[in-house]
JSON list of C-alpha atoms in Angstrom, two decimals:
[
{"chain": "A", "resi": 26, "resn": "MET", "atom": "CA", "xyz": [0.00, 0.00, 0.00]},
{"chain": "A", "resi": 27, "resn": "TYR", "atom": "CA", "xyz": [1.14, 3.53, -0.80]},
{"chain": "A", "resi": 28, "resn": "SER", "atom": "CA", "xyz": [1.62, 6.13, 1.89]},
{"chain": "A", "resi": 29, "resn": "ILE", "atom": "CA", "xyz": [-0.21, 9.46, 1.76]},
{"chain": "A", "resi": 30, "resn": "GLU", "atom": "CA", "xyz": [3.03, 11.25, 0.83]},
{"chain": "A", "resi": 31, "resn": "GLU", "atom": "CA", "xyz": [3.67, 8.83, -2.05]},
{"chain": "A", "resi": 32, "resn": "ILE", "atom": "CA", "xyz": [0.12, 9.34, -3.36]},
{"chain": "A", "resi": 33, "resn": "LYS", "atom": "CA", "xyz": [0.49, 13.15, -3.11]},
{"chain": "A", "resi": 34, "resn": "GLU", "atom": "CA", "xyz": [3.76, 13.00, -5.07]},
{"chain": "A", "resi": 35, "resn": "LEU", "atom": "CA", "xyz": [2.15, 10.73, -7.67]},
{"chain": "A", "resi": 36, "resn": "LEU", "atom": "CA", "xyz": [-0.83, 13.10, -8.03]},
{"chain": "A", "resi": 37, "resn": "ALA", "atom": "CA", "xyz": [1.48, 16.11, -8.41]},
{"chain": "A", "resi": 38, "resn": "ALA", "atom": "CA", "xyz": [3.50, 14.34, -11.12]},
{"chain": "A", "resi": 39, "resn": "PHE", "atom": "CA", "xyz": [0.28, 13.18, -12.83]},
{"chain": "A", "resi": 40, "resn": "ASP", "atom": "CA", "xyz": [-1.13, 16.71, -12.72]},
{"chain": "A", "resi": 41, "resn": "LYS", "atom": "CA", "xyz": [2.00, 18.09, -14.43]},
{"chain": "A", "resi": 42, "resn": "SER", "atom": "CA", "xyz": [1.94, 15.43, -17.12]},
{"chain": "A", "resi": 43, "resn": "LYS", "atom": "CA", "xyz": [-0.19, 15.32, -20.27]},
{"chain": "A", "resi": 44, "resn": "ALA", "atom": "CA", "xyz": [-1.71, 12.00, -19.22]},
{"chain": "A", "resi": 45, "resn": "THR", "atom": "CA", "xyz": [-5.45, 11.73, -18.67]},
{"chain": "A", "resi": 46, "resn": "ALA", "atom": "CA", "xyz": [-5.45, 8.34, -16.91]},
{"chain": "A", "resi": 47, "resn": "ILE", "atom": "CA", "xyz": [-3.08, 6.09, -15.01]},
{"chain": "A", "resi": 48, "resn": "ASP", "atom": "CA", "xyz": [-3.49, 2.64, -13.44]},
{"chain": "A", "resi": 49, "resn": "ILE", "atom": "CA", "xyz": [-0.90, 1.25, -11.00]},
{"chain": "A", "resi": 50, "resn": "GLN", "atom": "CA", "xyz": [-1.04, -2.23, -9.59]},
{"chain": "A", "resi": 51, "resn": "THR", "atom": "CA", "xyz": [1.06, -3.13, -6.54]},
{"chain": "A", "resi": 52, "resn": "ASP", "atom": "CA", "xyz": [2.82, -6.45, -5.95]},
{"chain": "A", "resi": 53, "resn": "ASN", "atom": "CA", "xyz": [0.08, -7.55, -3.55]},
{"chain": "A", "resi": 54, "resn": "GLY", "atom": "CA", "xyz": [-2.69, -6.96, -6.17]},
{"chain": "A", "resi": 55, "resn": "GLU", "atom": "CA", "xyz": [-3.98, -3.55, -5.05]},
{"chain": "A", "resi": 56, "resn": "LEU", "atom": "CA", "xyz": [-4.96, -1.26, -7.95]},
{"chain": "A", "resi": 57, "resn": "LEU", "atom": "CA", "xyz": [-4.56, 2.51, -7.85]},
{"chain": "A", "resi": 58, "resn": "SER", "atom": "CA", "xyz": [-6.49, 4.17, -10.68]},
{"chain": "A", "resi": 59, "resn": "ILE", "atom": "CA", "xyz": [-6.37, 7.94, -11.38]},
{"chain": "A", "resi": 60, "resn": "ARG", "atom": "CA", "xyz": [-8.43, 9.65, -14.09]},
{"chain": "A", "resi": 61, "resn": "GLN", "atom": "CA", "xyz": [-8.96, 13.28, -15.08]},
{"chain": "A", "resi": 62, "resn": "LYS", "atom": "CA", "xyz": [-12.49, 14.24, -15.96]},
{"chain": "A", "resi": 63, "resn": "THR", "atom": "CA", "xyz": [-11.36, 16.45, -18.85]},
{"chain": "A", "resi": 64, "resn": "ALA", "atom": "CA", "xyz": [-8.13, 16.47, -20.73]},
{"chain": "A", "resi": 65, "resn": "LYS", "atom": "CA", "xyz": [-6.05, 19.60, -20.35]},
{"chain": "A", "resi": 66, "resn": "PRO", "atom": "CA", "xyz": [-5.70, 21.67, -23.51]},
{"chain": "A", "resi": 67, "resn": "THR", "atom": "CA", "xyz": [-2.37, 21.19, -25.24]},
{"chain": "A", "resi": 68, "resn": "VAL", "atom": "CA", "xyz": [-0.56, 24.28, -26.42]},
{"chain": "A", "resi": 69, "resn": "VAL", "atom": "CA", "xyz": [1.70, 23.67, -29.38]},
{"chain": "A", "resi": 70, "resn": "ALA", "atom": "CA", "xyz": [4.21, 26.36, -30.33]},
{"chain": "A", "resi": 71, "resn": "ALA", "atom": "CA", "xyz": [3.73, 27.25, -33.95]},
{"chain": "A", "resi": 72, "resn": "GLU", "atom": "CA", "xyz": [6.93, 27.21, -35.98]},
{"chain": "A", "resi": 73, "resn": "TYR", "atom": "CA", "xyz": [5.44, 29.60, -38.48]},
{"chain": "A", "resi": 74, "resn": "ALA", "atom": "CA", "xyz": [4.49, 32.28, -35.94]},
{"chain": "A", "resi": 75, "resn": "ALA", "atom": "CA", "xyz": [6.72, 34.80, -37.70]},
{"chain": "A", "resi": 76, "resn": "GLU", "atom": "CA", "xyz": [4.75, 34.27, -40.92]},
{"chain": "A", "resi": 77, "resn": "THR", "atom": "CA", "xyz": [1.36, 35.14, -39.47]},
{"chain": "A", "resi": 78, "resn": "GLU", "atom": "CA", "xyz": [-0.07, 38.44, -40.50]},
{"chain": "A", "resi": 79, "resn": "THR", "atom": "CA", "xyz": [-1.33, 41.10, -38.16]},
{"chain": "A", "resi": 80, "resn": "LYS", "atom": "CA", "xyz": [-4.84, 42.33, -38.75]},
{"chain": "A", "resi": 81, "resn": "THR", "atom": "CA", "xyz": [-6.03, 45.64, -37.42]},
{"chain": "A", "resi": 82, "resn": "VAL", "atom": "CA", "xyz": [-9.54, 45.97, -36.15]},
{"chain": "A", "resi": 83, "resn": "PRO", "atom": "CA", "xyz": [-11.17, 49.28, -36.95]},
{"chain": "A", "resi": 84, "resn": "SER", "atom": "CA", "xyz": [-12.07, 51.32, -33.93]},
{"chain": "A", "resi": 85, "resn": "PRO", "atom": "CA", "xyz": [-15.76, 51.92, -33.35]},
{"chain": "A", "resi": 86, "resn": "THR", "atom": "CA", "xyz": [-17.20, 55.16, -34.64]},
{"chain": "A", "resi": 87, "resn": "VAL", "atom": "CA", "xyz": [-19.50, 57.41, -32.72]},
{"chain": "A", "resi": 88, "resn": "GLU", "atom": "CA", "xyz": [-22.24, 59.34, -34.47]},
{"chain": "A", "resi": 89, "resn": "ILE", "atom": "CA", "xyz": [-23.85, 62.22, -32.65]},
{"chain": "A", "resi": 90, "resn": "ILE", "atom": "CA", "xyz": [-27.47, 62.62, -33.64]},
{"chain": "A", "resi": 91, "resn": "THR", "atom": "CA", "xyz": [-28.78, 66.15, -33.44]},
{"chain": "A", "resi": 92, "resn": "GLU", "atom": "CA", "xyz": [-32.11, 67.67, -34.37]},
{"chain": "A", "resi": 93, "resn": "GLU", "atom": "CA", "xyz": [-30.57, 68.75, -37.69]},
{"chain": "A", "resi": 94, "resn": "THR", "atom": "CA", "xyz": [-29.54, 65.21, -38.62]},
{"chain": "A", "resi": 95, "resn": "VAL", "atom": "CA", "xyz": [-32.98, 63.87, -37.70]},
{"chain": "A", "resi": 96, "resn": "ALA", "atom": "CA", "xyz": [-34.65, 66.56, -39.82]},
{"chain": "A", "resi": 97, "resn": "SER", "atom": "CA", "xyz": [-32.39, 65.84, -42.80]},
{"chain": "A", "resi": 98, "resn": "ALA", "atom": "CA", "xyz": [-32.73, 62.03, -42.54]},
{"chain": "A", "resi": 99, "resn": "PRO", "atom": "CA", "xyz": [-34.79, 60.44, -45.32]},
{"chain": "A", "resi": 100, "resn": "THR", "atom": "CA", "xyz": [-38.30, 59.70, -44.20]},
{"chain": "A", "resi": 101, "resn": "THR", "atom": "CA", "xyz": [-39.87, 56.40, -45.09]},
{"chain": "A", "resi": 102, "resn": "GLU", "atom": "CA", "xyz": [-43.37, 56.68, -46.36]},
{"chain": "A", "resi": 103, "resn": "GLY", "atom": "CA", "xyz": [-46.07, 54.09, -46.09]},
{"chain": "A", "resi": 104, "resn": "THR", "atom": "CA", "xyz": [-47.44, 51.46, -43.81]},
{"chain": "A", "resi": 105, "resn": "PRO", "atom": "CA", "xyz": [-44.98, 48.71, -42.89]},
{"chain": "A", "resi": 106, "resn": "VAL", "atom": "CA", "xyz": [-45.72, 45.12, -43.86]},
{"chain": "A", "resi": 107, "resn": "GLU", "atom": "CA", "xyz": [-44.22, 43.10, -41.01]},
{"chain": "A", "resi": 108, "resn": "SER", "atom": "CA", "xyz": [-42.96, 39.55, -41.03]},
{"chain": "A", "resi": 109, "resn": "PRO", "atom": "CA", "xyz": [-45.53, 37.20, -39.51]},
{"chain": "A", "resi": 110, "resn": "MET", "atom": "CA", "xyz": [-42.79, 34.74, -38.44]},
{"chain": "A", "resi": 111, "resn": "VAL", "atom": "CA", "xyz": [-39.10, 34.03, -38.15]},
{"chain": "A", "resi": 112, "resn": "GLY", "atom": "CA", "xyz": [-37.63, 32.61, -41.34]},
{"chain": "A", "resi": 113, "resn": "VAL", "atom": "CA", "xyz": [-35.77, 33.28, -44.57]},
{"chain": "A", "resi": 114, "resn": "PHE", "atom": "CA", "xyz": [-37.11, 36.03, -46.83]},
{"chain": "A", "resi": 115, "resn": "TYR", "atom": "CA", "xyz": [-37.46, 35.25, -50.54]},
{"chain": "A", "resi": 116, "resn": "ALA", "atom": "CA", "xyz": [-38.50, 38.02, -52.93]},
{"chain": "A", "resi": 117, "resn": "ALA", "atom": "CA", "xyz": [-39.32, 35.61, -55.79]},
{"chain": "A", "resi": 118, "resn": "PRO", "atom": "CA", "xyz": [-40.92, 32.17, -56.16]},
{"chain": "A", "resi": 119, "resn": "SER", "atom": "CA", "xyz": [-37.63, 30.71, -57.47]},
{"chain": "A", "resi": 120, "resn": "PRO", "atom": "CA", "xyz": [-34.02, 31.90, -57.78]},
{"chain": "A", "resi": 121, "resn": "ASP", "atom": "CA", "xyz": [-34.32, 32.61, -61.51]},
{"chain": "A", "resi": 122, "resn": "SER", "atom": "CA", "xyz": [-37.75, 34.30, -61.33]},
{"chain": "A", "resi": 123, "resn": "GLU", "atom": "CA", "xyz": [-38.49, 38.01, -61.09]},
{"chain": "A", "resi": 124, "resn": "PRO", "atom": "CA", "xyz": [-39.38, 39.33, -57.60]},
{"chain": "A", "resi": 125, "resn": "TYR", "atom": "CA", "xyz": [-43.06, 39.43, -56.72]},
{"chain": "A", "resi": 126, "resn": "VAL", "atom": "CA", "xyz": [-42.82, 43.20, -56.11]},
{"chain": "A", "resi": 127, "resn": "SER", "atom": "CA", "xyz": [-40.25, 45.98, -56.18]},
{"chain": "A", "resi": 128, "resn": "VAL", "atom": "CA", "xyz": [-40.24, 49.68, -55.31]},
{"chain": "A", "resi": 129, "resn": "GLY", "atom": "CA", "xyz": [-42.94, 51.37, -57.37]},
{"chain": "A", "resi": 130, "resn": "SER", "atom": "CA", "xyz": [-45.02, 48.21, -57.88]},
{"chain": "A", "resi": 131, "resn": "SER", "atom": "CA", "xyz": [-48.78, 48.60, -57.47]},
{"chain": "A", "resi": 132, "resn": "VAL", "atom": "CA", "xyz": [-50.39, 45.94, -55.31]},
{"chain": "A", "resi": 133, "resn": "ASN", "atom": "CA", "xyz": [-53.93, 45.02, -54.41]},
{"chain": "A", "resi": 134, "resn": "LYS", "atom": "CA", "xyz": [-55.10, 43.67, -51.09]},
{"chain": "A", "resi": 135, "resn": "GLY", "atom": "CA", "xyz": [-54.29, 39.95, -51.00]},
{"chain": "A", "resi": 136, "resn": "ASP", "atom": "CA", "xyz": [-51.46, 40.03, -53.59]},
{"chain": "A", "resi": 137, "resn": "VAL", "atom": "CA", "xyz": [-48.43, 37.92, -52.74]},
{"chain": "A", "resi": 138, "resn": "LEU", "atom": "CA", "xyz": [-45.49, 40.13, -51.78]},
{"chain": "A", "resi": 139, "resn": "CYS", "atom": "CA", "xyz": [-42.86, 37.53, -50.85]},
{"chain": "A", "resi": 140, "resn": "LEU", "atom": "CA", "xyz": [-42.23, 34.09, -49.35]},
{"chain": "A", "resi": 141, "resn": "ILE", "atom": "CA", "xyz": [-40.85, 33.28, -45.93]},
{"chain": "A", "resi": 142, "resn": "GLU", "atom": "CA", "xyz": [-39.35, 29.85, -45.47]},
{"chain": "A", "resi": 143, "resn": "ALA", "atom": "CA", "xyz": [-39.80, 28.47, -41.97]},
{"chain": "A", "resi": 144, "resn": "MET", "atom": "CA", "xyz": [-39.10, 24.84, -41.10]},
{"chain": "A", "resi": 145, "resn": "LYS", "atom": "CA", "xyz": [-38.84, 23.86, -44.79]},
{"chain": "A", "resi": 146, "resn": "LEU", "atom": "CA", "xyz": [-42.29, 25.32, -45.52]},
{"chain": "A", "resi": 147, "resn": "MET", "atom": "CA", "xyz": [-42.83, 28.27, -47.88]},
{"chain": "A", "resi": 148, "resn": "ASN", "atom": "CA", "xyz": [-45.30, 30.78, -46.44]},
{"chain": "A", "resi": 149, "resn": "GLU", "atom": "CA", "xyz": [-46.78, 33.52, -48.61]},
{"chain": "A", "resi": 150, "resn": "VAL", "atom": "CA", "xyz": [-46.90, 37.06, -47.22]},
{"chain": "A", "resi": 151, "resn": "THR", "atom": "CA", "xyz": [-49.76, 39.01, -48.78]},
{"chain": "A", "resi": 152, "resn": "ALA", "atom": "CA", "xyz": [-50.63, 42.70, -48.93]},
{"chain": "A", "resi": 153, "resn": "GLU", "atom": "CA", "xyz": [-53.05, 43.80, -46.22]},
{"chain": "A", "resi": 154, "resn": "LYS", "atom": "CA", "xyz": [-54.09, 46.82, -48.27]},
{"chain": "A", "resi": 155, "resn": "SER", "atom": "CA", "xyz": [-53.88, 48.15, -51.81]},
{"chain": "A", "resi": 156, "resn": "GLY", "atom": "CA", "xyz": [-51.22, 50.68, -52.70]},
{"chain": "A", "resi": 157, "resn": "VAL", "atom": "CA", "xyz": [-47.71, 51.21, -54.05]},
{"chain": "A", "resi": 158, "resn": "ILE", "atom": "CA", "xyz": [-44.54, 49.65, -52.65]},
{"chain": "A", "resi": 159, "resn": "THR", "atom": "CA", "xyz": [-42.38, 52.55, -51.39]},
{"chain": "A", "resi": 160, "resn": "GLU", "atom": "CA", "xyz": [-39.59, 50.50, -49.81]},
{"chain": "A", "resi": 161, "resn": "VAL", "atom": "CA", "xyz": [-38.24, 46.95, -49.72]},
{"chain": "A", "resi": 162, "resn": "CYS", "atom": "CA", "xyz": [-36.67, 46.72, -46.25]},
{"chain": "A", "resi": 163, "resn": "VAL", "atom": "CA", "xyz": [-34.83, 43.37, -46.51]},
{"chain": "A", "resi": 164, "resn": "GLU", "atom": "CA", "xyz": [-32.66, 41.55, -49.01]},
{"chain": "A", "resi": 165, "resn": "ASN", "atom": "CA", "xyz": [-33.39, 38.26, -50.73]},
{"chain": "A", "resi": 166, "resn": "GLY", "atom": "CA", "xyz": [-32.16, 35.31, -48.64]},
{"chain": "A", "resi": 167, "resn": "GLN", "atom": "CA", "xyz": [-31.96, 37.35, -45.43]},
{"chain": "A", "resi": 168, "resn": "VAL", "atom": "CA", "xyz": [-33.17, 35.84, -42.15]},
{"chain": "A", "resi": 169, "resn": "VAL", "atom": "CA", "xyz": [-36.03, 37.91, -40.76]},
{"chain": "A", "resi": 170, "resn": "GLU", "atom": "CA", "xyz": [-37.53, 38.13, -37.29]},
{"chain": "A", "resi": 171, "resn": "TYR", "atom": "CA", "xyz": [-41.16, 38.20, -36.23]},
{"chain": "A", "resi": 172, "resn": "GLY", "atom": "CA", "xyz": [-42.49, 41.74, -36.60]},
{"chain": "A", "resi": 173, "resn": "GLN", "atom": "CA", "xyz": [-39.56, 42.96, -38.70]},
{"chain": "A", "resi": 174, "resn": "PRO", "atom": "CA", "xyz": [-40.64, 45.34, -41.50]},
{"chain": "A", "resi": 175, "resn": "LEU", "atom": "CA", "xyz": [-40.38, 43.69, -44.93]},
{"chain": "A", "resi": 176, "resn": "PHE", "atom": "CA", "xyz": [-41.99, 46.37, -47.14]},
{"chain": "A", "resi": 177, "resn": "ARG", "atom": "CA", "xyz": [-43.72, 49.72, -46.91]},
{"chain": "A", "resi": 178, "resn": "ILE", "atom": "CA", "xyz": [-46.96, 50.32, -48.81]},
{"chain": "A", "resi": 179, "resn": "LYS", "atom": "CA", "xyz": [-48.44, 53.77, -49.42]}
]
């Protein structure tokens, strides 16, 4: 049998090593088994460290919004058509088809404006009122959230 000091020394050596498990059997048949729950990460020095390039991250910009900038900002006209669900926005029925609508298109109540794919199902989004599309707020293939504006109709 091992003494407490011998076990402490063994644990210290095991902790410093890269091993994740060790089994020791004594002459009289006793088995001492030590396991780490998770392996320690191994850090390998890269020989090509001098070849790596340094990338600079642009510093954040701060924009001060004043009454003048709000007054000069473009105003969006029309009633928003919001996404009824989370999904992927598609402006056309297929990749090689023309979009259902674009800015300036006249629509009637009930016309299909776009598709939203959710859980492999294509869901049509229709106009809730007649009018003219004044803005397309999202891009084809973009993931949209529930309530996110898709179009504006005036």
